[in-house]
Coordinates of N, CA, C and O in Angstrom, one line a residue:
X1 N 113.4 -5.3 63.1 CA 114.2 -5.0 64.2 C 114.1 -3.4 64.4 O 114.0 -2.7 63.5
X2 N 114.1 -3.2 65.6 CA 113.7 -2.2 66.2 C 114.8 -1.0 66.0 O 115.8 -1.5 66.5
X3 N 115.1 0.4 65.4 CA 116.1 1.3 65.6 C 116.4 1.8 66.9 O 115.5 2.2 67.6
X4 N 118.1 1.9 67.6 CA 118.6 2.9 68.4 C 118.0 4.1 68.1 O 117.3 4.6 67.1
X5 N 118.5 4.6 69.5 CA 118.5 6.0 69.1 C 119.7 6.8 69.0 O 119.6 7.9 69.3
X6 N 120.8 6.5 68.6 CA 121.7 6.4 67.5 C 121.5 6.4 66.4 O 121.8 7.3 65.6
X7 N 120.9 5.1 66.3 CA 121.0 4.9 64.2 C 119.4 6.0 64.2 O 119.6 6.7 63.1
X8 N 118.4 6.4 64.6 CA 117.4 6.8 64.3 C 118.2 8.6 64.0 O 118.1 9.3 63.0
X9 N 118.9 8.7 65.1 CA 119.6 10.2 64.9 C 120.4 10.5 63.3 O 120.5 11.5 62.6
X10 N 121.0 9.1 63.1 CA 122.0 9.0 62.2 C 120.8 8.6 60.8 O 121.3 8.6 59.7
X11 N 119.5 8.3 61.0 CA 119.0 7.7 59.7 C 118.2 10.0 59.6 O 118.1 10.5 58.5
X12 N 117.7 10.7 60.6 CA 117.4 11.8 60.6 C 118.4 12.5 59.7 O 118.1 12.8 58.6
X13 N 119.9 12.9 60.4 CA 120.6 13.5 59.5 C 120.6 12.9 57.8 O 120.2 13.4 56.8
X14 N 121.1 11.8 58.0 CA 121.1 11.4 56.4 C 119.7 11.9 55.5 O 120.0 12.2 54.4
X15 N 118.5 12.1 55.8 CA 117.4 12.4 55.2 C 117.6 14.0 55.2 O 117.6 14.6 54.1
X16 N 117.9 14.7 56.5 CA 118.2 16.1 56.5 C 119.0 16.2 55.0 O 118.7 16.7 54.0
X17 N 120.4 15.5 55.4 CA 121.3 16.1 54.4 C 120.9 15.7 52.8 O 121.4 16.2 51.8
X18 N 119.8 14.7 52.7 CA 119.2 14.3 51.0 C 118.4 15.6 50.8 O 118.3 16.2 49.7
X19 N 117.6 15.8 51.8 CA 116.6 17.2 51.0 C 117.5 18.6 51.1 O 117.0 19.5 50.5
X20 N 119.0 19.0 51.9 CA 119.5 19.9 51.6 C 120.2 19.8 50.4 O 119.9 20.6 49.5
X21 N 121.2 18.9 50.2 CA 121.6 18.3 48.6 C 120.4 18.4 47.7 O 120.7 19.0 46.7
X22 N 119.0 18.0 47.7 CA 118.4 18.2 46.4 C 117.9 19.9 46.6 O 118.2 20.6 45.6
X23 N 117.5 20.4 47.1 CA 117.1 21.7 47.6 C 118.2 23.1 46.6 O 118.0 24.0 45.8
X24 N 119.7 22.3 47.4 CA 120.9 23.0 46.9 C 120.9 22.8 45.2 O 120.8 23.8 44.5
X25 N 120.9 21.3 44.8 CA 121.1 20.9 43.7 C 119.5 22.0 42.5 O 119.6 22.7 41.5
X26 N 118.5 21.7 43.3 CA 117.4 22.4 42.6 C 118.1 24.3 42.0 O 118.5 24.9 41.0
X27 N 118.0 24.5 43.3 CA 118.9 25.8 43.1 C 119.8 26.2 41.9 O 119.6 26.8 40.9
X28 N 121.0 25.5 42.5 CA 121.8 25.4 41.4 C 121.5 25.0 39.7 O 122.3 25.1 38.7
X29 N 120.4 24.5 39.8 CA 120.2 23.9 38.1 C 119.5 25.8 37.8 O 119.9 26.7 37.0
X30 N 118.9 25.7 38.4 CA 118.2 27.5 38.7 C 118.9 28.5 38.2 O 118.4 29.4 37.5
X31 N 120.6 28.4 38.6 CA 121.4 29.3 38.2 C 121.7 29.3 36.9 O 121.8 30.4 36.3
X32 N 122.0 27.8 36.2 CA 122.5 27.6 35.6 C 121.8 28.0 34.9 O 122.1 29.2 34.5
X33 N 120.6 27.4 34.5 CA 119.6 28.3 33.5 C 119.3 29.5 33.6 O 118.3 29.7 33.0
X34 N 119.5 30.3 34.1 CA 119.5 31.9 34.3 C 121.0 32.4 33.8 O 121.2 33.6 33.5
X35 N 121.7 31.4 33.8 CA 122.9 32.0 33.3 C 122.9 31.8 31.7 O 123.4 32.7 31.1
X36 N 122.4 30.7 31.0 CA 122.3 30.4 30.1 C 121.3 31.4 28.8 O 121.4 31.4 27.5
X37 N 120.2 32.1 29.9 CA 119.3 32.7 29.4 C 119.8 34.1 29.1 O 119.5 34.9 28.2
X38 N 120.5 34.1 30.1 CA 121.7 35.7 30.1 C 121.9 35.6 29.1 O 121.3 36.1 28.1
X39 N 123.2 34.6 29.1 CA 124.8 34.2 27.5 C 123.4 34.7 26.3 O 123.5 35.8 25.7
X40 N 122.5 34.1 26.0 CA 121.6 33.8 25.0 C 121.2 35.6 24.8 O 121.7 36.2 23.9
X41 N 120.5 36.1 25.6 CA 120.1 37.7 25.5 C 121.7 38.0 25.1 O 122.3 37.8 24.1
X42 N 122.1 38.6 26.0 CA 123.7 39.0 25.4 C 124.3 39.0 24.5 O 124.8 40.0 23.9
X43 N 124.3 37.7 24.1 CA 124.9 37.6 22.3 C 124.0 38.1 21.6 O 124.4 39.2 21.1
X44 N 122.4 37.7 21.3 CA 121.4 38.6 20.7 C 121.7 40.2 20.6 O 122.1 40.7 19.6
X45 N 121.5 40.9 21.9 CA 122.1 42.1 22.2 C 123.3 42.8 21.5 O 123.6 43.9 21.0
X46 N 123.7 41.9 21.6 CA 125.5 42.4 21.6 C 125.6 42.7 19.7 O 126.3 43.6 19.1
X47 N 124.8 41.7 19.2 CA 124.5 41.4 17.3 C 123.8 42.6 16.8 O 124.2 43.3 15.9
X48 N 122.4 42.9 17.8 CA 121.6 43.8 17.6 C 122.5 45.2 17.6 O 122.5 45.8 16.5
X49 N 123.0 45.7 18.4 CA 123.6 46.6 19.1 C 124.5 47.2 17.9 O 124.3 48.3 17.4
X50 N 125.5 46.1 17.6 CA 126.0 46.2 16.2 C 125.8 46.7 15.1 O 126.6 47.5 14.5
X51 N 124.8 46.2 14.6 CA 124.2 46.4 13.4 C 123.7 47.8 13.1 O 123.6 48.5 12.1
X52 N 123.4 47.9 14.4 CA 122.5 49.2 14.8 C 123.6 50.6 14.6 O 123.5 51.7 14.1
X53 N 124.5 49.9 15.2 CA 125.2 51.1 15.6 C 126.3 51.4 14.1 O 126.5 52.6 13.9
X54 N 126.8 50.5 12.9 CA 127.6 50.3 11.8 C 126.1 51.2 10.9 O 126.5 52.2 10.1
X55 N 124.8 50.9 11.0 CA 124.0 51.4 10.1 C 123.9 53.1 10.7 O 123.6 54.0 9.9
X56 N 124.1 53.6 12.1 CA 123.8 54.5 12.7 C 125.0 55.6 12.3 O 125.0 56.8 12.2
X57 N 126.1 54.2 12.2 CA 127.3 55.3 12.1 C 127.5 56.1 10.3 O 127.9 57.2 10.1
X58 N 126.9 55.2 9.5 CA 126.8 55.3 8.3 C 125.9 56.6 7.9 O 126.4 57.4 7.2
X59 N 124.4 56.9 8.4 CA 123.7 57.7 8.8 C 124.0 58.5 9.2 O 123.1 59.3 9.0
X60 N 124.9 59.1 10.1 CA 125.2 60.3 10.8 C 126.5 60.8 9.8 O 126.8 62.0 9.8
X61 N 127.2 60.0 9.2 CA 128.2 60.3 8.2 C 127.5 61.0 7.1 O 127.8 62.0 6.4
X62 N 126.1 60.2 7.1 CA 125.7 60.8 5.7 C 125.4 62.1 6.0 O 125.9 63.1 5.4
X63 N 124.2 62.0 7.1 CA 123.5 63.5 7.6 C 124.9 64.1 7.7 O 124.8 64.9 6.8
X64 N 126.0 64.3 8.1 CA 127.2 65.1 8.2 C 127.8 65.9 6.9 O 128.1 67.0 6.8
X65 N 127.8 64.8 6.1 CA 128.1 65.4 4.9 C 127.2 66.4 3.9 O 127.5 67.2 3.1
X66 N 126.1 66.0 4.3 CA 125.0 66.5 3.8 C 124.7 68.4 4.3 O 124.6 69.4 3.6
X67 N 124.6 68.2 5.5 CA 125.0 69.4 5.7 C 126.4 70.6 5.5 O 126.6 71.8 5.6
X68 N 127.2 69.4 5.4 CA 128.5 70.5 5.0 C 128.2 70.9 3.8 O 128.1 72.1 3.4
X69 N 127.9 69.7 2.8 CA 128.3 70.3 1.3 C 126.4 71.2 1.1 O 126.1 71.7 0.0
X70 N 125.6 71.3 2.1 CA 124.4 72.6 2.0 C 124.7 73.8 2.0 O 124.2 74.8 1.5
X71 N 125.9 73.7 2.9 CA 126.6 75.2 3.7 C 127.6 75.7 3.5 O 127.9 76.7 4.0
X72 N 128.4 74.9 2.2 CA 129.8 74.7 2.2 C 129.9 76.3 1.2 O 131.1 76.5 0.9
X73 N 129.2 77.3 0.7 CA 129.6 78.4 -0.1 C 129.5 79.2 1.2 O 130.5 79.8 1.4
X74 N 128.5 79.2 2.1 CA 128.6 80.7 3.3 C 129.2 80.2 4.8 O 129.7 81.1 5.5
X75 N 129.0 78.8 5.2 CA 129.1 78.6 6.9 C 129.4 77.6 6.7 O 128.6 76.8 7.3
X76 N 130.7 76.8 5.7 CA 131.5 75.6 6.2 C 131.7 75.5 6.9 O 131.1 74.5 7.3
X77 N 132.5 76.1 7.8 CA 132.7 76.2 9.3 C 132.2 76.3 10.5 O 132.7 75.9 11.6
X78 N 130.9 77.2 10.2 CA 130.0 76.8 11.3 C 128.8 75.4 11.4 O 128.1 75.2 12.3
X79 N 128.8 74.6 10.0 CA 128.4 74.1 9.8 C 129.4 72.6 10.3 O 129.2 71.6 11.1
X80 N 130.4 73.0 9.6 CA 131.3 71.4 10.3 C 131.1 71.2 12.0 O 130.8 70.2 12.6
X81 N 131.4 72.9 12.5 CA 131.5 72.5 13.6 C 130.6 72.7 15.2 O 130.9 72.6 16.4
X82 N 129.1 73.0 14.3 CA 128.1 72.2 14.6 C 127.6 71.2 14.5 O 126.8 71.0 15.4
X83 N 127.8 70.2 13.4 CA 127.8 68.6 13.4 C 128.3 68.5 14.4 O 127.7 67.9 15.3
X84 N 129.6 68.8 14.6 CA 130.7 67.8 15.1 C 130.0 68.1 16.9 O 130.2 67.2 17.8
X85 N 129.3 69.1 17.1 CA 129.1 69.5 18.4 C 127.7 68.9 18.9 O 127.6 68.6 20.1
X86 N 126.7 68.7 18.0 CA 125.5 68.1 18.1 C 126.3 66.4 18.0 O 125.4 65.8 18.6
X87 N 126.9 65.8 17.8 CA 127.4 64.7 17.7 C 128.4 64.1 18.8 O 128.3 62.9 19.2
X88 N 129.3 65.0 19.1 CA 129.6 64.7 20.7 C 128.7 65.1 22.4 O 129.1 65.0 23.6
X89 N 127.6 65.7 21.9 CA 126.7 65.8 22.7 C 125.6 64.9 23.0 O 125.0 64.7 24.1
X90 N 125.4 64.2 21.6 CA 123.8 63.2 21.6 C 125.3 61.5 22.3 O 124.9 60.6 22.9
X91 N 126.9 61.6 21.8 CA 127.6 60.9 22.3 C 127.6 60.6 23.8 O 127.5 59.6 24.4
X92 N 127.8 62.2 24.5 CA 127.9 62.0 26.2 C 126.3 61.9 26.9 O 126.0 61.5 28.0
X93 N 125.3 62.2 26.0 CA 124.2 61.4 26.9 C 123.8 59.8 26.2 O 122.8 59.3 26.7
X94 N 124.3 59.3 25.5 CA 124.1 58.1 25.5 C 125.5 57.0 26.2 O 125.6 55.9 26.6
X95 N 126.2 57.8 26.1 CA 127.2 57.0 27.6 C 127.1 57.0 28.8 O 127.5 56.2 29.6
X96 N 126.2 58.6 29.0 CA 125.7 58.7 30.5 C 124.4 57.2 30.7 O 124.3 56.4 31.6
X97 N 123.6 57.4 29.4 CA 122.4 56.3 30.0 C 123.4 55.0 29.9 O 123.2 54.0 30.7
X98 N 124.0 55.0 29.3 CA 124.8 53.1 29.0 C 125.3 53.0 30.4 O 124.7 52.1 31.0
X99 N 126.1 53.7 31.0 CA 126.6 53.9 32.3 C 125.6 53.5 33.5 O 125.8 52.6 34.3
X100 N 124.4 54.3 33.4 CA 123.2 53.7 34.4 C 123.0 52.7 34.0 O 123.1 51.9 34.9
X101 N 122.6 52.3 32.9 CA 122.3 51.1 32.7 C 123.6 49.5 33.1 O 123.5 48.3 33.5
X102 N 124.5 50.3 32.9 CA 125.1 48.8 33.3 C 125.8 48.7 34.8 O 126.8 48.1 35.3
X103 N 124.5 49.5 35.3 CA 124.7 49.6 37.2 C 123.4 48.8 37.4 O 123.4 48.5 38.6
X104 N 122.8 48.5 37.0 CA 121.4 48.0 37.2 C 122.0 46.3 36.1 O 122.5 46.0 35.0
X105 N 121.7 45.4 37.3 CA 122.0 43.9 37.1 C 120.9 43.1 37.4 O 120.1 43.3 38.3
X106 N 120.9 42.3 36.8 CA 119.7 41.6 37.0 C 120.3 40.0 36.9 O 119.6 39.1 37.3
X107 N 121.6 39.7 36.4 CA 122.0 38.5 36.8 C 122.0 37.1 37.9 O 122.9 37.0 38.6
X108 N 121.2 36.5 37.9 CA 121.0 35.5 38.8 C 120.3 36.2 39.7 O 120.9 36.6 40.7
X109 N 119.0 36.7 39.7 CA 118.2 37.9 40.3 C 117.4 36.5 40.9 O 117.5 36.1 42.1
X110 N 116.4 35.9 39.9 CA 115.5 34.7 40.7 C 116.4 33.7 41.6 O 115.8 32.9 42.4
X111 N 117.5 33.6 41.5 CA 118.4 32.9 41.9 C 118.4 33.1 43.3 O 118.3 32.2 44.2
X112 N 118.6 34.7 43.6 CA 119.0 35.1 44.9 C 117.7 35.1 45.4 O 117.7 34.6 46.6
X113 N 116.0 35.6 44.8 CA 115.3 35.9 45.4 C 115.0 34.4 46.0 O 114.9 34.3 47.2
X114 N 115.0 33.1 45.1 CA 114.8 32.0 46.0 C 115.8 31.7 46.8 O 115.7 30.5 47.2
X115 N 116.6 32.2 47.2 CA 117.7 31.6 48.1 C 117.1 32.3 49.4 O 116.6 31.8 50.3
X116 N 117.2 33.6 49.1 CA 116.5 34.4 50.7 C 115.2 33.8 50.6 O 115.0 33.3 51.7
X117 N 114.2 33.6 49.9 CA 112.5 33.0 50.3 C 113.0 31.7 51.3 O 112.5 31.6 52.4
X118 N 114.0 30.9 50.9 CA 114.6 29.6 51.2 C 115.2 30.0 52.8 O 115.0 29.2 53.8
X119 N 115.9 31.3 52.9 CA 116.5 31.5 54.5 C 115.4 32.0 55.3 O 115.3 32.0 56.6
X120 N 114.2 32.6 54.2 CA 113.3 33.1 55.2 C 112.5 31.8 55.8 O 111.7 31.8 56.7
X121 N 112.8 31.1 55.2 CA 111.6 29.5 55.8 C 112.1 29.3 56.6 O 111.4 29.4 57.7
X122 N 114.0 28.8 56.6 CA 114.3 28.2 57.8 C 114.6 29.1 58.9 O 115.1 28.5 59.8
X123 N 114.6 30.4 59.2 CA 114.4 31.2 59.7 C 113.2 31.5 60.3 O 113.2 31.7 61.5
X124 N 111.8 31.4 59.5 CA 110.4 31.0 60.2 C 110.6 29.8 60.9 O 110.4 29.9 62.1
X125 N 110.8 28.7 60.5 CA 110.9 27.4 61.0 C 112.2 27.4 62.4 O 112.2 26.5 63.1
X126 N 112.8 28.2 62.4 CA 113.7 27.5 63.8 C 112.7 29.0 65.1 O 112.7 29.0 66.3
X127 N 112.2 29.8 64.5 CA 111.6 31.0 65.3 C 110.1 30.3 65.6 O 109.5 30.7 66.5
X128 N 109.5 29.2 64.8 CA 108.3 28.5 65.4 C 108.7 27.2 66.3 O 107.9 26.6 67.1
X129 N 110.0 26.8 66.2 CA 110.4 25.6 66.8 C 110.9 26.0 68.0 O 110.9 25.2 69.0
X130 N 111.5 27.5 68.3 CA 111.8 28.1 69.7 C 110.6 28.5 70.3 O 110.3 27.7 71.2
X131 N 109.8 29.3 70.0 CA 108.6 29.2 70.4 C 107.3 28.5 71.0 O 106.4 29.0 71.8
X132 N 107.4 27.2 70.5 CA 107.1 26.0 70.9 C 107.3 25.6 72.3 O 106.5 25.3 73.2
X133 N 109.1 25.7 72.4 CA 109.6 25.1 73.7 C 109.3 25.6 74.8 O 109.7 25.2 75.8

């Protein structure tokens, strides 16, 4: 039997709305794993970062002491408090780069770039379908 053009209208939307649901749904799995891949770097990062910085801190304790007790009969004092000055120095430029750096995001980046590739289609597509008429 033959379809209205009702039910034909109504069998169009229903197919529209299955390829926007899988379309969306594709996406969304997209995110998730990009979010997943984050959590995973992050913790890595975060372990790395650590280790780095407990062995760094250990090291600059040592270099610290090392030079006081070199200096410690003529220029204890200018020696403490040049550590202490080369040390809150090499401090505010590595907070200045941490600072840039955690302006620069990359979070769900493929996520967004397929979503706009995705607005630019149906955006091509309704500007070839005006065109047309």
């Amino acid at each position: 039997m033959a379809l209205g053009p009702t039910q034909r209208v109504f069998e169009a939307a229903k197919r529209l709305l299955k390829t926007l649901l899988s379309g969306g749904e594709t996406r969304l799995r997209l995110a998730v794993l990009e979010l997943e891949e984050e959590r995973s770097r992050l913790l890595s990062l975060l372990l790395l970062a650590g280790a780095s910085l407990v062995l760094l801190l250990l090291g600059i304790a040592t270099l610290t002491t090392l030079v006081v007790v070199i200096f410690w009969d003529s220029y204890r004092l200018i020696a403490i408090a040049g550590s202490a000055g080369v040390l809150l120095a090499l401090s505010g430029i590595l907070a200045l780069l941490a600072g840039k750096q955690a302006r620069t995001h990359t979070l769900l980046k493929e996520t967004l770039n397929q979503l706009a590739a995705d607005r630019n289609l149906l955006e091509a597509d309704a500007h070839d379908d005006k065109s047309r008429r």
